[in-house]
Structure formats: structure tokens, C-alpha cells
Coordinates of C-alpha atoms and ligand atoms in Angstrom, one line a residue:
X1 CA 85.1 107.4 112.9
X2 CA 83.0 105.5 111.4
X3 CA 83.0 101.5 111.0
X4 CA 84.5 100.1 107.7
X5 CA 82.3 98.3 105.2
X6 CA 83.4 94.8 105.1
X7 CA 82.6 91.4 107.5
X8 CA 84.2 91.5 110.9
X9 CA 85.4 88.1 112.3
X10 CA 83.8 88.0 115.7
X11 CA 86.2 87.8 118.8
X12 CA 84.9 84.4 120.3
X13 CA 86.0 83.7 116.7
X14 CA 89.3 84.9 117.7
X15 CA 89.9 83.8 121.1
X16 CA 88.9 80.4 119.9
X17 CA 92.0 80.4 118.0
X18 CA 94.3 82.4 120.6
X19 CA 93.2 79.3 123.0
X20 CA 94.2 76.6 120.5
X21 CA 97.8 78.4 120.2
X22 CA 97.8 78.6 124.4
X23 CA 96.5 74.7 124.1
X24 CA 99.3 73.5 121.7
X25 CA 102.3 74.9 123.3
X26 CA 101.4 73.7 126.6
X27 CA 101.3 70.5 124.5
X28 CA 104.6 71.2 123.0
X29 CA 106.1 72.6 126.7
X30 CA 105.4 69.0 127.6
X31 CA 106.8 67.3 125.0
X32 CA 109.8 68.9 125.4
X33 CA 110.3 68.7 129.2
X34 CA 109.9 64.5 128.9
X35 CA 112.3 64.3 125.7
X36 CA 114.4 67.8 125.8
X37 CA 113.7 68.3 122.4
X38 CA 110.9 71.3 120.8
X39 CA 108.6 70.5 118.0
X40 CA 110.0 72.6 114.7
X41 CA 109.0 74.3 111.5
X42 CA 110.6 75.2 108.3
X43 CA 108.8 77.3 105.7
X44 CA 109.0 77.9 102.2
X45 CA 107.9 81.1 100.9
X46 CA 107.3 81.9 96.8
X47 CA 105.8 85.1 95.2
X48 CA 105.7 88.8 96.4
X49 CA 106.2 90.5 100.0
X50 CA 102.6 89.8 100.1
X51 CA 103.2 86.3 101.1
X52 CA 106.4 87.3 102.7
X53 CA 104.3 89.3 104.8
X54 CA 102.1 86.0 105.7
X55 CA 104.7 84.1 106.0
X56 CA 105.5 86.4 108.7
X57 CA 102.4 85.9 110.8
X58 CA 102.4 82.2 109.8
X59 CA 105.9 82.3 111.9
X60 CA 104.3 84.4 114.3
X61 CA 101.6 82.0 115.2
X62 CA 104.0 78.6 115.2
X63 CA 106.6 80.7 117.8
X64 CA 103.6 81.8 120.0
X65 CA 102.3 77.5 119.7
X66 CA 105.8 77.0 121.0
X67 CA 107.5 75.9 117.7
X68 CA 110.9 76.5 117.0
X69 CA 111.9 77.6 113.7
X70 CA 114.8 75.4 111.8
X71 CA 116.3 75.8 108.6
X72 CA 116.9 71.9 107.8
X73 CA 113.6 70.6 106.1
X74 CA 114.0 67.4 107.7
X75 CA 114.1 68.3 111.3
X76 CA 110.7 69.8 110.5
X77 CA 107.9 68.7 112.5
X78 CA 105.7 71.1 110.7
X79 CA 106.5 72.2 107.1
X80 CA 104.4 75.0 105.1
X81 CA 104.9 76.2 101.3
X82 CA 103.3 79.6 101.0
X83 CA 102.7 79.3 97.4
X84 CA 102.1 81.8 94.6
X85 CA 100.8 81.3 91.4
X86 CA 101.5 84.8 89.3
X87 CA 103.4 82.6 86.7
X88 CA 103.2 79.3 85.7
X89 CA 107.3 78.6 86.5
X90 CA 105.8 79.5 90.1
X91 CA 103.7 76.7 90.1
X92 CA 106.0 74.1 88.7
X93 CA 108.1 75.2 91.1
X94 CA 105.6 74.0 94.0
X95 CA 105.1 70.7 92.2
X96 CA 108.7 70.0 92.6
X97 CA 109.0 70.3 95.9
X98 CA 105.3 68.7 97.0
X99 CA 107.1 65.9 95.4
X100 CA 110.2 65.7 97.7
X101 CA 108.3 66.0 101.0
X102 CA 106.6 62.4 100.0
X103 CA 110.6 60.4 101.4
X104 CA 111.2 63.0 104.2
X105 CA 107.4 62.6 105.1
X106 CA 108.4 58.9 105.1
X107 CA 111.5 59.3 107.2
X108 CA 109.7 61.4 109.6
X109 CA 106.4 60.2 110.6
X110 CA 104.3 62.5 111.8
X111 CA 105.6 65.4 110.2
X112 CA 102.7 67.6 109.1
X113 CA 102.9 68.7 105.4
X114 CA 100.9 72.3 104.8
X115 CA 100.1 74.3 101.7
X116 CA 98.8 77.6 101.6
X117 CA 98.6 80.9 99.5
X118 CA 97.3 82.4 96.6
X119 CA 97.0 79.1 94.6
X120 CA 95.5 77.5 96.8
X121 CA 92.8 79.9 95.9
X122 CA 92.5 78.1 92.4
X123 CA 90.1 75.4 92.4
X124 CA 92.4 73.3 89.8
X125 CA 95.6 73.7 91.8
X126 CA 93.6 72.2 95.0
X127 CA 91.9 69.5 93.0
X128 CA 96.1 68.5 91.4
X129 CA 96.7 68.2 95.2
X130 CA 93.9 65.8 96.4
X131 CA 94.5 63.5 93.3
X132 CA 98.2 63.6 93.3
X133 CA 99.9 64.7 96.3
X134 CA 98.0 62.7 99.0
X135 CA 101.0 63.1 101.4
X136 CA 99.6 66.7 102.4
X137 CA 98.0 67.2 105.5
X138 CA 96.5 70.6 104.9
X139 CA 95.3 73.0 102.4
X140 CA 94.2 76.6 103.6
X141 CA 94.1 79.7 101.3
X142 CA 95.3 83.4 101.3
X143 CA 91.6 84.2 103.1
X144 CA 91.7 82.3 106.4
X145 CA 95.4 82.9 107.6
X146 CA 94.0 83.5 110.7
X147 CA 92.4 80.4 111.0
X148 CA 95.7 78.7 111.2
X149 CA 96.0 77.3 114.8
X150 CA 92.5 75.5 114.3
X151 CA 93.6 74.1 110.9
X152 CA 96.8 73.0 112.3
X153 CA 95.3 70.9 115.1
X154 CA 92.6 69.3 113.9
X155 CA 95.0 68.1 110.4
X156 CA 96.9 66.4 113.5
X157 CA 93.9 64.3 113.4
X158 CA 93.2 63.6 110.0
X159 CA 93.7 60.5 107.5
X160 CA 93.1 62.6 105.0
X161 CA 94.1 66.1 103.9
X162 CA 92.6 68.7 105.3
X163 CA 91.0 71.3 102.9
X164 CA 90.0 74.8 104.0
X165 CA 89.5 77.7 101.5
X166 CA 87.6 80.6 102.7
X167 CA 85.0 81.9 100.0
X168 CA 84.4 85.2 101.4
X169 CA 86.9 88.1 100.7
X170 CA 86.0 90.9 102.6
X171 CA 88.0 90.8 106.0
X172 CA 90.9 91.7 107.7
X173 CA 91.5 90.4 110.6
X174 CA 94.4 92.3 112.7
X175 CA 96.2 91.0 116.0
X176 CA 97.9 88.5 114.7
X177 CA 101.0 87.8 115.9
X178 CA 104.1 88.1 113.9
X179 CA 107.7 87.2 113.6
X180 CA 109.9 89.8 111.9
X181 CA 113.4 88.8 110.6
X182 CA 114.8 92.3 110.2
X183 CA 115.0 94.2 113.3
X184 CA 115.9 97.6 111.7
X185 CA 113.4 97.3 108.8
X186 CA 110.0 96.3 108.2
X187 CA 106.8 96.1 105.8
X188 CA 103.9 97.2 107.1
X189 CA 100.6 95.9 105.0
X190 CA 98.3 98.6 104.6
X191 CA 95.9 97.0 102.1
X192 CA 95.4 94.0 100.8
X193 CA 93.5 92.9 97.5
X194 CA 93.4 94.6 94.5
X195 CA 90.2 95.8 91.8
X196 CA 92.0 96.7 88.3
X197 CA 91.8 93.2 87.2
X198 CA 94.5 93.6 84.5
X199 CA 93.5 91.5 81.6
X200 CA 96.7 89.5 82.5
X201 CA 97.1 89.2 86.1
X202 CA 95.6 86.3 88.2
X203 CA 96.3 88.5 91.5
X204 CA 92.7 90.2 92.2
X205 CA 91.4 86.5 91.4
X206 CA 93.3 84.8 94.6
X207 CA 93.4 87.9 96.5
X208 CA 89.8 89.4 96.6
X209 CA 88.8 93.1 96.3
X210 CA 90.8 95.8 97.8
X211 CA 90.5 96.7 101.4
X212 CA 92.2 98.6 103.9
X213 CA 93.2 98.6 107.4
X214 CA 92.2 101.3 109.5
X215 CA 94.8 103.9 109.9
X216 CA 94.8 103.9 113.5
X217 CA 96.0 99.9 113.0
X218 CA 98.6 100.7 110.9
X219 CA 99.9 104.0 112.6
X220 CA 100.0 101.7 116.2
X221 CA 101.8 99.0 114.8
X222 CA 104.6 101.9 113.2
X223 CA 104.4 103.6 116.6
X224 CA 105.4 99.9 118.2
X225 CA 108.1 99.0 115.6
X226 CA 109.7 102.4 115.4
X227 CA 110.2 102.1 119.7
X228 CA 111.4 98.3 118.8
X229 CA 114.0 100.3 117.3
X230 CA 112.6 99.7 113.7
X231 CA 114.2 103.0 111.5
X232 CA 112.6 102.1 107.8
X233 CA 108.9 100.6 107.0
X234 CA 107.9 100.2 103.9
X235 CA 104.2 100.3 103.0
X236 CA 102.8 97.3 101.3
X237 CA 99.8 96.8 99.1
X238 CA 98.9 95.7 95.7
X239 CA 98.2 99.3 94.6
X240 CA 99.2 101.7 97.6
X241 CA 97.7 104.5 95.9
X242 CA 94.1 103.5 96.0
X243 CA 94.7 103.6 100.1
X244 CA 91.6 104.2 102.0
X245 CA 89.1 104.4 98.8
X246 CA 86.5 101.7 100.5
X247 CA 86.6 103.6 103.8
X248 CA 84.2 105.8 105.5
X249 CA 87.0 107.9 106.1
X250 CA 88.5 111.1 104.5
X251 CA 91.7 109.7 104.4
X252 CA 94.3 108.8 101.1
X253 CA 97.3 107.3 100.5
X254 CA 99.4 110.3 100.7
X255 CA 97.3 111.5 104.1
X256 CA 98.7 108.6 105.6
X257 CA 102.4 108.6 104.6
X258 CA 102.4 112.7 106.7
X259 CA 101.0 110.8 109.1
X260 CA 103.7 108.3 109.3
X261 CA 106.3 110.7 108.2
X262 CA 105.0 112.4 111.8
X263 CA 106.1 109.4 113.9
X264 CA 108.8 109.6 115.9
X265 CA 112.0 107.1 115.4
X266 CA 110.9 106.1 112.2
X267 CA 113.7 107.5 109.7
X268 CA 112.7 106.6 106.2
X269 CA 109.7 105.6 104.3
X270 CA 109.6 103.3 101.4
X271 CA 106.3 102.2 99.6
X272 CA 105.0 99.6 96.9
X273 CA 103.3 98.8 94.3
X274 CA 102.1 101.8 93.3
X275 CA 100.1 101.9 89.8
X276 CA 100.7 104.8 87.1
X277 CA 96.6 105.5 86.9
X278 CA 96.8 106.1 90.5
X279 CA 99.5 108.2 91.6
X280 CA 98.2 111.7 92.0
X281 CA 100.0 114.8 92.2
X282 CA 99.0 115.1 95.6
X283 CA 101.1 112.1 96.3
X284 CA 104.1 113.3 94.1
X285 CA 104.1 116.5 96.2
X286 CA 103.6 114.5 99.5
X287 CA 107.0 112.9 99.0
X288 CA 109.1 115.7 97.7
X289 CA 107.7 117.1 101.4
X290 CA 107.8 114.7 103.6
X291 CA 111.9 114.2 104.1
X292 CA 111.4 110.7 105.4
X293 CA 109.8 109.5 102.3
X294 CA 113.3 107.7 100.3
X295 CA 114.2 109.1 96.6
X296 CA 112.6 105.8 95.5
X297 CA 109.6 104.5 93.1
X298 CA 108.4 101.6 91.8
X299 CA 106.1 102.7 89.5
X300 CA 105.1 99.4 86.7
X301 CA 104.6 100.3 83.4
X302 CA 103.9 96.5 82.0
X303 CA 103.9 97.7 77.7
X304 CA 104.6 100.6 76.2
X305 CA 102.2 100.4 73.2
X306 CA 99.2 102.1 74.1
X307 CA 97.4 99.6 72.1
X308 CA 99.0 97.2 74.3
X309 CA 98.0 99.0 77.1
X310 CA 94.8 99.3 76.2
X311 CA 94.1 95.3 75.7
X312 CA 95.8 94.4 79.1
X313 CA 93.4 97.0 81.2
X314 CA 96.0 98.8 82.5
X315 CA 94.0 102.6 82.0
X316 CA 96.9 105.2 81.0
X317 CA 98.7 105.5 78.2
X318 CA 102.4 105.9 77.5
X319 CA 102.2 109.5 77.1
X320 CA 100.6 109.5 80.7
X321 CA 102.8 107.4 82.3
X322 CA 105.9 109.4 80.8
X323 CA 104.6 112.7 82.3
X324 CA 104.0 111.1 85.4
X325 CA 107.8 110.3 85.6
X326 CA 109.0 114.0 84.5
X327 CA 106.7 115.0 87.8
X328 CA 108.5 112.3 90.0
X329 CA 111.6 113.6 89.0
X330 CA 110.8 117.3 89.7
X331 CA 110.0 116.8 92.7
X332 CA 113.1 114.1 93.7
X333 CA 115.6 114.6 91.4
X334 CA 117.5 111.8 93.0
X335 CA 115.0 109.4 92.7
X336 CA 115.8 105.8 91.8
X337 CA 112.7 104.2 89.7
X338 CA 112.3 100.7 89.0
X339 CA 109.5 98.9 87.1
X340 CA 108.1 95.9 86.1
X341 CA 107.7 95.0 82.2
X342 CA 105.8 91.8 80.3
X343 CA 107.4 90.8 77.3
X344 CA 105.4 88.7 74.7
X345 CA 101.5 90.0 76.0
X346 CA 99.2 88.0 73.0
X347 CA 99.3 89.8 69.7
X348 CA 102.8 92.1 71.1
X349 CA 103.9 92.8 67.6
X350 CA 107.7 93.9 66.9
X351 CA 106.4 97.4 67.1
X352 CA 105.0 97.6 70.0
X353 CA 108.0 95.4 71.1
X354 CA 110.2 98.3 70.2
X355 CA 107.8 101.0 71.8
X356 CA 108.8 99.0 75.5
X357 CA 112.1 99.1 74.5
X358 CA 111.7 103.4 73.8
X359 CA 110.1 103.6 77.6
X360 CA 113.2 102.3 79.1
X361 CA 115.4 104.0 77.0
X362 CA 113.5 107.5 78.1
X363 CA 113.2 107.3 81.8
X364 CA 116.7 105.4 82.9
X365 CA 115.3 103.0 85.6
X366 CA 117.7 101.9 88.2
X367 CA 115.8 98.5 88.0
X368 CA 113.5 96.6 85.4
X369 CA 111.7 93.6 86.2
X370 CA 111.5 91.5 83.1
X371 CA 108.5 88.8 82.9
X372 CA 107.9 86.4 79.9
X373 CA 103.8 86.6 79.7
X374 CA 102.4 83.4 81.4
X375 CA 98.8 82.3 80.5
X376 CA 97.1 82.0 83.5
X377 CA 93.8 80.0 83.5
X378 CA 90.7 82.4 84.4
X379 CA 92.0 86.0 83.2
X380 CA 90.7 87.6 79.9
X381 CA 93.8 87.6 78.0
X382 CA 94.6 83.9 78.6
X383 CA 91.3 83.3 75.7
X384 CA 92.9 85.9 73.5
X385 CA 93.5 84.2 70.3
X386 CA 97.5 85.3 69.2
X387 CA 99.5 84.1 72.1
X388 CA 103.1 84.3 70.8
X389 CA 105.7 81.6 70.4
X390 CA 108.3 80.8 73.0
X391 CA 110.6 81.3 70.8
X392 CA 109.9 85.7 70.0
X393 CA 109.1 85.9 73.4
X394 CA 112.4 84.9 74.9
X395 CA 114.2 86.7 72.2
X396 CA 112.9 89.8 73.1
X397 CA 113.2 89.4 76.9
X398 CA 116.7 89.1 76.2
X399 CA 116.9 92.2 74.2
X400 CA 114.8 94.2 77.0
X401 CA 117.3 92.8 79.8
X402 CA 120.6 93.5 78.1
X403 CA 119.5 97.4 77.4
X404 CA 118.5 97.3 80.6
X405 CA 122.4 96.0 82.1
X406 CA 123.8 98.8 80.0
X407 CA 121.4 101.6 81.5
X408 CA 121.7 100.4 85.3
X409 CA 125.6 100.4 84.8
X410 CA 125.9 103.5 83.7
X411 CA 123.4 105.0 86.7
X412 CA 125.0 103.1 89.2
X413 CA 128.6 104.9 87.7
X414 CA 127.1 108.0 89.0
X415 CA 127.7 107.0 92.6
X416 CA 131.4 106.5 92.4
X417 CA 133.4 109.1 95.1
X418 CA 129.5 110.4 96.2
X419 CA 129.3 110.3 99.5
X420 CA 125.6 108.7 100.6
X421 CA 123.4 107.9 103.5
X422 CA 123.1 104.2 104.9
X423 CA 121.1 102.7 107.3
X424 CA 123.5 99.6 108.4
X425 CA 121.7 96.1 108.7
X426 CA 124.5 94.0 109.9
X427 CA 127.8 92.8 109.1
X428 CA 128.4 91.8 105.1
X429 CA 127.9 88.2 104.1
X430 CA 130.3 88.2 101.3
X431 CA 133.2 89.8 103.9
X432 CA 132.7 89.4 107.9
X433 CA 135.2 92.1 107.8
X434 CA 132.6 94.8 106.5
X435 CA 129.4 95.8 107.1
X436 CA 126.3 96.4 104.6
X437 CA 123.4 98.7 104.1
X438 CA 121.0 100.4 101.8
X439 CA 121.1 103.8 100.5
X440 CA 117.9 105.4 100.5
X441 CA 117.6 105.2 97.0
X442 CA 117.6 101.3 98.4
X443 CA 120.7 100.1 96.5
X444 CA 123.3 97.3 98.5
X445 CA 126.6 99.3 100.0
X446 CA 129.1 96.9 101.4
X447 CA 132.0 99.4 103.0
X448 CA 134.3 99.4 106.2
X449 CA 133.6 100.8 109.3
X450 CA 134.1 100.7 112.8
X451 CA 131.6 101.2 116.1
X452 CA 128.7 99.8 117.5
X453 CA 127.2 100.7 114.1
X454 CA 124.3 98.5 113.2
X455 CA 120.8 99.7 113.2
X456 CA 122.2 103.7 112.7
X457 CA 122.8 105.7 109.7
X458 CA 126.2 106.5 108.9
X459 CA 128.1 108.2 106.1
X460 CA 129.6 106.0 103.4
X461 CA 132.2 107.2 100.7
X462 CA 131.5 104.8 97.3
X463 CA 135.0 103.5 96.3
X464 CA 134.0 100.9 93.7
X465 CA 131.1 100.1 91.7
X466 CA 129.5 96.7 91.2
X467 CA 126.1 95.5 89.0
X468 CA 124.3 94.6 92.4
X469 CA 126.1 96.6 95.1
X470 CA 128.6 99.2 95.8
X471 CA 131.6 99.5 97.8
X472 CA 132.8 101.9 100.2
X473 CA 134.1 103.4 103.9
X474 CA 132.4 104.9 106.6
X475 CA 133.2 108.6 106.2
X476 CA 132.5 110.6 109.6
X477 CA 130.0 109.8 112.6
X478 CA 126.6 109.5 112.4
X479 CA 124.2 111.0 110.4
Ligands
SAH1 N1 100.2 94.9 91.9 C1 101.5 95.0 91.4 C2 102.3 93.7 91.3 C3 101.6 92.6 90.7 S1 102.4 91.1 90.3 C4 101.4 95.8 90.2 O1 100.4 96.0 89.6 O2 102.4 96.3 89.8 C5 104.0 91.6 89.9 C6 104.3 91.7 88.4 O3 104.1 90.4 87.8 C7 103.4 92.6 87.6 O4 103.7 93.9 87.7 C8 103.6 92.0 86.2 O5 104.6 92.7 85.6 C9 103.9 90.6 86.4 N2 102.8 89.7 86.0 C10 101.6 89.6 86.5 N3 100.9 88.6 85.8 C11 101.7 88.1 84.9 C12 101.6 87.2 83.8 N4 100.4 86.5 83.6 N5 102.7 86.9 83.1 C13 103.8 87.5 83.3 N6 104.0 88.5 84.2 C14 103.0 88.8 85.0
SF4_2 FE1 97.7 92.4 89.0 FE2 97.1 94.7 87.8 FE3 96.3 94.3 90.3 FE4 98.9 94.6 89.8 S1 97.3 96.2 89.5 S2 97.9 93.0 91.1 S3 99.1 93.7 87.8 S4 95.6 93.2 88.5
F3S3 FE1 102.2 85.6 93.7 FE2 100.1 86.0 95.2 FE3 102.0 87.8 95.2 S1 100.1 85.2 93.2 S2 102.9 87.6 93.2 S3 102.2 85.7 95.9 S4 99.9 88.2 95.5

């Protein structure tokens, strides 16, 4: 095999930070042996299961320094906002709650106040933050995760906040620990970045160019999880389908999901985002074979005016994208699809409008995820000269989202007396009495059963129908 293209962080680099993390909890050991009390952490995460996924090695790194994690933001000794900035109600968001630290950093002195993410990648976000919020401690950004331990312990020591953004873009960095919260499911990242620069999407701005991890990374961490007892991973990346195009290897997407489809333990497969350009035939066959792989696809279509299309970068066409479905569903004629939709794009005319509305109405998604368009600072379409009103926008989201209740209702229907496949997660929230689940078309099933049943996948019998989940009872023994 050869080596992959982009910069290596050395390992002195590395164990410099693995000795910081030793150093701090022997630090935090002794704290809490004179007082009986650890140091804590509380985190708030925004945006995708890209920063979930951070998030998760942020955790990883405070429990390995000997932090506890609590959910009561003013117990926190250490507080981080992993923020996101695909729309601007994301950001506002951020504001608010920068704001309300400033009393509990007050209370609390001492409590260390961190921001990271993808806008802290924006120069204008970091600059609000040194002239506004001067009760943070420390700014990193989405490149120098890693870097964490370091940052943390020398903000300790600061007057002022710390800033650290990492210009270059090109490295992964694996072995960092991580704290999962599900024990039966789990992302895996496979690739991070993204290179189609939609004309709309600040993404591929904050996140750098695509890259991914060597397969022999990814397939050992699966190996680990699935004899952690881990039954469903879902591969993560911005666009899953452009796997393994920047390596020296003759290796793609759908080469790597056999190879995880080959791994025992694991029992289903999951993926996301994939983009319509990208999903090849080869892949579309790939999951009808591989019987791990879950009759499920995200596949975002954003517009469906090709003219539409066409100014937001996205390179197919409705026509193209609509055949790509018909081979989905071929191949898994269960499948569940869901998609992601912008409403009000600059110069969206009523038409085109109505062609959006023609896509949904064709392919019957399980799911659609509206978005009013947000202007964000630094992409192409946020110069384009006919931004719409408020107004047309949000009366056409609402339009999109009530065709889309009716639709989902009536697929959901479908389910009622079926009798499905569910992996259990635990015991219901809404009713201790039951348990819940996903079906591997990945909707919610709450239903009674009875055994040592969580973490296995059982039969369920769907009784009653509801908008977000479905009701029913444990049929027979195991799968
Ligand atoms: N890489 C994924 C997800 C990107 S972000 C993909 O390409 O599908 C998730 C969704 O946010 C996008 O699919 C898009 O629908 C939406 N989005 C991105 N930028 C936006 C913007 N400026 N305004 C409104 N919605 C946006
Ligand atoms: Fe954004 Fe487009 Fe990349 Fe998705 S594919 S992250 S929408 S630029
Ligand atoms: Fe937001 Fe960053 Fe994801 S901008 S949507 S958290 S990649």
C-alpha cells in the first residue's frame, strides 16, 4: 500500500499531547483526592453528525484528562460549544448562548469557556468573539481537534482568549480517543471534507478538501466496535460516494461497504450523505448485495429546476436524479429515501418552485429536510443579485412541508399489521414499560416485550401508527 497524499502530524507531535492528557488527570486525580470532588464538562453540540462525531472525540479526550461529564451547565468546570455555521439561525443560536455563560462564568470562577467548530473557521465569526465575547477562554477550529489537550492547558493560563485556527487542511489524524453514547450503534467517519463547492453551501469552506482515512483504519476500528458488541455503523462523510478518490489505492466507496459487510458481528450498515452525481451503479448493486447494507438512502436533491440546479453547482439534473431513484428502488424495493430540499435559492421563481414540489410528489420520500436558503458570507450565490423576500420563501417552505406530512403519512400507513426487524436500543422514554428500536428502514418502533432484549434484534408486530414512530409487540424470539 502505498502512503496517502496529504501532511502527516508527526508522533512527538502526538505524544506531546497524549502526555498533556496523562499530565492533567494526574492533576485532576489530585484535586479530587484533597477535596472529593472531579473537575467536569458539559458540551453543547450544533450542526451535522460531523460535529457529533467531534464532539465525540472532544469527550473522549476530557474522560481520558480525568473529567467527568455533567449535564448541569453550571457544575461545568470546562464548557465547549461545538458550533456550526451552515445557516445563519445556527449562528444566532451560538450568540445566545456565548451570552449566558458571561453570569455562570461569574458564579463559577475558573470555569473555562471553549468554542470550536466549523465557524470558528470563519474569520468574521472569530473576530465577533474577540470584540464581544471576552469571557471565552479558547477558540480552536474544526482542523486542530487533536490539538485539544495543549489548547486546553495553556488557556488555563491565559488573561486573554486563546485563539488557535489551523490553516492547513490536509490531515487526519487517527488515535484519538473517543466516547460513544450508543453502545449498540455507531458512526464511523470515513472521510472528511468535501470538493463540489455548491454555489450555496459554506461546508467545503470550514471543512477543507476531501480526504480519506485509510481503510485499514476504518475496517479496525468496525472490527473493535462490532466485538464491543456494536450491531449497526453508519458511515459518515460529506459525500460517501467520492470514498477513496485521493488515495493511492484501488479502492471505492462501494469496495469498502463488502468489506464491512464481511465483518463479523456487525448486523446492518447505514451510510450518509451521499450525492446524486456520485452514486454509481456499482454502488446501487453493492447494496442490493450486500444483506447488511439497510433498505435506506439519503440521497439530497436541493431543487428540482434544472436551471436551478445548474446555478447552485450541484452537476445532474432532475431527469438524472429521478432515474437514479428508479435504480435505488430496483434494486431495494423496500427502501426508505429521505432528502434534503432548499427553498427560496436566489432567483427560485414559482416555476421552478412547483418543479421541487413535482420531485417529491414522484419519488414518495419517507423524509424531507426543508431549509429556507441562508446567505452565507464567502459562497458564490450569496453575490447573486435576486435573493428572494422572507416573505415567498417561508410561504413556500410551508407548502413543501405540508405535501410532505401528507406523503410520509400515507408511507408510514403501509406498516400497520407488517411485521419488521428491530434492533432494540433500550427501554422507551415516553413509556418505561416498553422498549424502542429502529427498523432498518431506520424509522422509531416503541412496542412491548419481554427478555434480556436490548442490544438484539427481535421481531415486532406494528399495531398503531404515529407521524414520528410506530407502535408494536415483540412477535417471536430473536431474529
Ligand atoms: N454534504 C451533505 C450535507 C450538507 S449540509 C450534502 O451535500 O447533502 C446539509 C444540508 O444543508 C444540505 O443538504 C442543504 O440542503 C442545506 N444547506 C446547505 N447550505 C445551505 C444554505 N446556505 N441555506 C440553506 N440550506 C443549506
Ligand atoms: Fe455542501 Fe454541496 Fe458539499 Fe454537501 S456536497 S457539503 S451541500 S458543498
Ligand atoms: Fe454545520 Fe459544519 Fe456540519 S457547518 S452542517 S456542522 S459540517
Amino acid at each position: 500500500m502505498s502512503e496517502r497524499k496529504e501532511i502527516k502530524i508527526d508522533d512527538a507531535e502526538l505524544a506531546k499531547q497524549k502526555d498533556i492528557m496523562l499530565h492533567l488527570k494526574e492533576n485532576n486525580n489530585m484535586e479530587y483526592q484533597k477535596n472529593g470532588k472531579y473537575k467536569n464538562y458539559f458540551i453543547i453540540t450544533f450542526g451535522c453528525q460531523q460535529n457529533v462525531s467531534d464532539s465525540e472525540k472532544l469527550m473522549g479526550m476530557l474522560d481520558e484528562m480525568g473529567y467527568q461529564k455533567t449535564e448541569k451547565r453550571e457544575e461545568a468546570d470546562v464548557v465547549i460549544i461545538n458550533t456550526c455555521c451552515v445557516r445563519e439561525n445556527a449562528e444566532l443560536k451560538l450568540y445566545g448562548n456565548i451570552g449566558a455563560f458571561k453570569q455562570l462564568k461569574h458564579d463559577k470562577p475558573g470555569m473555562l469557556l471553549c468554542i470550536c467548530g466549523c465557524m470558528m473557521e470563519q474569520e468574521h465569526a472569530v473576530a465577533t468573539i474577540k470584540k464581544k465575547y471576552r469571557h471565552v477562554d479558547l477558540v480552536f477550529g474544526t482542523h486542530n481537534l487533536y490539538k485539544f489537550p495543549e489548547l486546553l492547558e495553556r488557556s488555563m493560563n491565559e488573561i486573554y482568549t486563546l485563539i488557535d485556527i489551523m490553516n492547513t487542511e490536509g490531515i487526519i489524524v487517527e488515535d484519538i480517543p473517543v466516547r460513544r453514547e450508543d453502545k449498540f450503534k455507531a458512526w464511523v467517519t470515513i472521510m472528511y471534507g468535501c470538493n463540489n463547492f455548491c454555489s450555496y453551501c459554506i461546508v467545503p469552506h470550514v471543512r477543507g478538501r476531501e480526504r480519506s482515512r485509510n481503510p485499514k483504519d476504518i475496517i479496525n476500528e468496525i472490527k473493535q466496535l462490532a466485538a464491543d458488541g456494536c450491531k449497526e455503523i453508519t458511515l459518515l462523510g460529506q459525500n460517501v460516494n467520492s470514498y477513496g478518490k485521493d488515495l493511492d489505492l484501488e479502492i471505492d466507496f462501494a469496495d469498502l461497504i463488502k468489506m464491512v459487510n464481511d465483518i463479523e458481528g456487525v448486523e446492518r450498515i447505514r451510510f450518509m450523505t451521499s450525492h446524486p452525481k456520485d452514486i454509481s451503479d456499482k454502488l446501487i448493486e453493492t447494496m442490493g448485495q450486500c444483506k447488511k447494507v439497510c433498505e435506506q438512502l439519503h440521497l439530497p436533491f436541493q431543487a428540482g429546476s434544472n436551471r436551478v440546479l445548474k446555478e447552485m453547482n450541484r452537476k445532474y439534473t432532475k431527469e438524472e436524479y429521478l432515474q437514479k431513484i428508479e435504480k435505488v428502488k430496483k434494486q431495494l424495493p423496500c427502501v426508505a429515501l429521505s432528502t434534503d430540499v432548499i427553498v427560496g435559492f436566489p432567483g427560485e421563481t414559482d416555476e421552478d418552485f412547483e418543479e421541487t414540489m413535482e420531485v417529491i410528489r414522484k419519488v414518495g420520500f419517507d423524509q424531507v429536510f426543508t431549509f429556507i436558503y441562508s446567505r452565507r458570507t464567502g459562497t458564490p450565490a450569496a453575490e447573486m443579485e435576486n435573493q428572494l423576500d422572507e416573505k415567498q420563501k417561508h410561504k413556500n417552505f410551508e407548502k413543501l412541508v405540508k405535501l410532505q406530512n401528507d406523503i410520509g403519512k400515507t408511507i408510514n400507513d403501509d406498516y400497520l399489521n407488517k411485521t419488521i426487524e428491530v434492533l432494540v436500543e433500550g427501554p422507551s422514554k415516553s413509556d418505561e414499560t416498553k422498549f424502542t428500536g429502529r427498523s432498518r428502514t431506520g424509522k422509531v418502533v416503541n412496542f412491548s416485550g419481554q427478555g434480556d432484549i436490548i442490544g438484539q434484534l427481535v421481531r415486532v408486530k406494528i399495531t398503531k401508527i404515529f407521524s414520528w414512530f410506530l407502535n408494536g409487540e415483540m412477535v417471536d424470539e430473536l431474529v
